[in-house]
């Protein structure tokens, strides 16, 4: 069971990371930088981590979210909505760094929220059962 939870968080987190990295690559909007940003965390903000370590932090958080959201089965819509709520709650951290998009950068906000909805959708694949599976 522990490996399954780990896989769910890792897969969803990787999909979100790849989506935002691609969005940043195609548009130049620093949404992937925002995802990995630790500028606002005391002690961590003093260390220049390589991208792989920052992505590891992101995956750790993704696993925690997967555990919390997976505690009870919900509908696909719940997971997508939860992903978007997480995105809305975290987006203002962009104010805490000069490397991330502005708070009113609507293109960045769009990709950020779509990415987090996608994160929720991927989690929903793992956590919702079809009628056939439930029988």
C-alpha positions as CSV (number, residue, x, y, z in Angstrom):
1,X,0.0,0.0,0.0
2,X,2.8,2.4,0.8
3,X,4.3,2.0,-2.6
4,X,1.0,2.7,-4.2
5,X,0.6,5.9,-2.3
6,X,4.1,6.9,-3.2
7,X,3.4,6.1,-6.9
8,X,0.2,8.2,-6.9
9,X,2.0,11.3,-5.5
10,X,5.0,10.9,-7.7
11,X,3.0,10.4,-10.9
12,X,0.7,13.3,-10.2
13,X,3.6,15.6,-9.2
14,X,5.6,14.6,-12.2
15,X,2.7,15.4,-14.6
16,X,2.2,18.8,-13.0
17,X,5.9,19.5,-13.1
18,X,6.2,18.5,-16.8
19,X,3.2,20.5,-17.7
20,X,4.4,23.6,-16.1
21,X,8.0,23.1,-17.4
22,X,6.5,22.8,-20.9
23,X,4.3,25.8,-20.5
24,X,7.2,27.9,-19.3
25,X,9.3,26.6,-22.2
26,X,6.7,27.5,-24.8
27,X,5.6,30.8,-23.3
28,X,8.5,32.1,-21.3
29,X,6.2,32.6,-18.3
30,X,8.0,31.4,-15.1
31,X,5.3,29.0,-13.9
32,X,7.8,26.2,-13.4
33,X,10.1,28.5,-11.5
34,X,7.0,29.3,-9.3
35,X,6.4,25.6,-8.7
36,X,9.9,25.0,-7.5
37,X,10.3,28.3,-5.7
38,X,11.5,28.1,-2.0
39,X,12.5,31.8,-1.8
40,X,9.9,32.3,1.0
41,X,10.9,29.4,3.2
42,X,13.4,30.5,6.0
43,X,16.7,28.6,5.9
44,X,16.0,27.0,2.6
45,X,16.0,30.4,0.9
46,X,19.7,30.8,1.8
47,X,20.7,27.8,-0.2
48,X,21.0,27.6,-4.0
49,X,19.6,24.1,-4.7
50,X,19.9,22.4,-8.1
51,X,16.6,22.0,-10.0
52,X,16.6,18.3,-9.2
53,X,16.5,18.9,-5.4
54,X,13.8,21.6,-5.8
55,X,11.8,19.2,-7.9
56,X,12.3,16.6,-5.1
57,X,10.8,19.1,-2.6
58,X,7.8,19.5,-5.0
59,X,7.4,15.7,-5.2
60,X,7.5,15.3,-1.4
61,X,4.7,17.8,-1.1
62,X,2.8,16.0,-3.9
63,X,3.0,12.8,-2.0
64,X,1.7,14.4,1.2
65,X,-1.2,15.9,-0.7
66,X,-1.9,12.6,-2.3
67,X,-2.1,10.9,1.1
68,X,-4.4,13.6,2.5
69,X,-6.7,13.7,-0.5
70,X,-6.7,9.9,-0.8
71,X,-7.8,9.3,2.7
72,X,-11.4,8.9,1.5
73,X,-12.6,8.2,-2.0
74,X,-14.2,11.1,-3.8
75,X,-15.5,12.0,-7.3
76,X,-13.2,13.0,-10.1
77,X,-14.7,16.5,-9.8
78,X,-13.6,16.7,-6.2
79,X,-9.9,15.9,-7.0
80,X,-9.9,18.4,-9.9
81,X,-11.5,21.1,-7.7
82,X,-9.1,20.3,-4.9
83,X,-6.1,20.7,-7.3
84,X,-7.4,24.0,-8.4
85,X,-8.0,25.2,-4.8
86,X,-4.4,24.2,-4.0
87,X,-3.3,26.2,-7.0
88,X,-5.3,29.3,-5.9
89,X,-4.0,29.1,-2.4
90,X,-0.3,28.8,-3.5
91,X,-0.4,31.3,-6.4
92,X,0.1,34.3,-4.1
93,X,3.5,33.0,-3.1
94,X,4.6,34.6,-6.3
95,X,4.6,37.9,-4.4
96,X,7.5,36.5,-2.3
97,X,10.0,36.2,-5.1
98,X,11.4,38.4,-7.8
99,X,12.0,35.3,-10.0
100,X,8.3,34.4,-10.4
101,X,5.4,35.8,-12.4
102,X,3.6,38.9,-11.1
103,X,0.4,38.4,-9.1
104,X,-1.7,39.8,-12.0
105,X,0.0,37.8,-14.7
106,X,-3.1,36.2,-16.1
107,X,-1.2,34.0,-18.6
108,X,0.8,32.6,-15.7
109,X,-2.3,32.2,-13.5
110,X,-4.1,30.3,-16.3
111,X,-1.2,27.8,-16.8
112,X,-0.8,27.5,-13.0
113,X,-4.5,26.7,-12.5
114,X,-4.8,24.4,-15.5
115,X,-1.7,22.5,-14.3
116,X,-3.2,22.1,-10.8
117,X,-6.5,20.9,-12.3
118,X,-4.5,18.4,-14.3
119,X,-2.8,17.4,-11.1
120,X,-6.2,16.7,-9.5
121,X,-7.4,14.9,-12.5
122,X,-4.3,12.5,-12.4
123,X,-5.0,11.9,-8.7
124,X,-8.6,11.2,-9.5
125,X,-7.5,8.4,-11.9
126,X,-5.9,6.7,-9.0
127,X,-8.5,7.3,-6.4
128,X,-11.9,7.0,-8.1
129,X,-13.3,3.6,-9.0
130,X,-15.5,2.8,-11.9
131,X,-18.7,0.9,-11.3
132,X,-17.0,-2.2,-12.8
133,X,-14.0,-2.0,-10.3
134,X,-16.3,-1.3,-7.3
135,X,-18.3,-4.5,-7.9
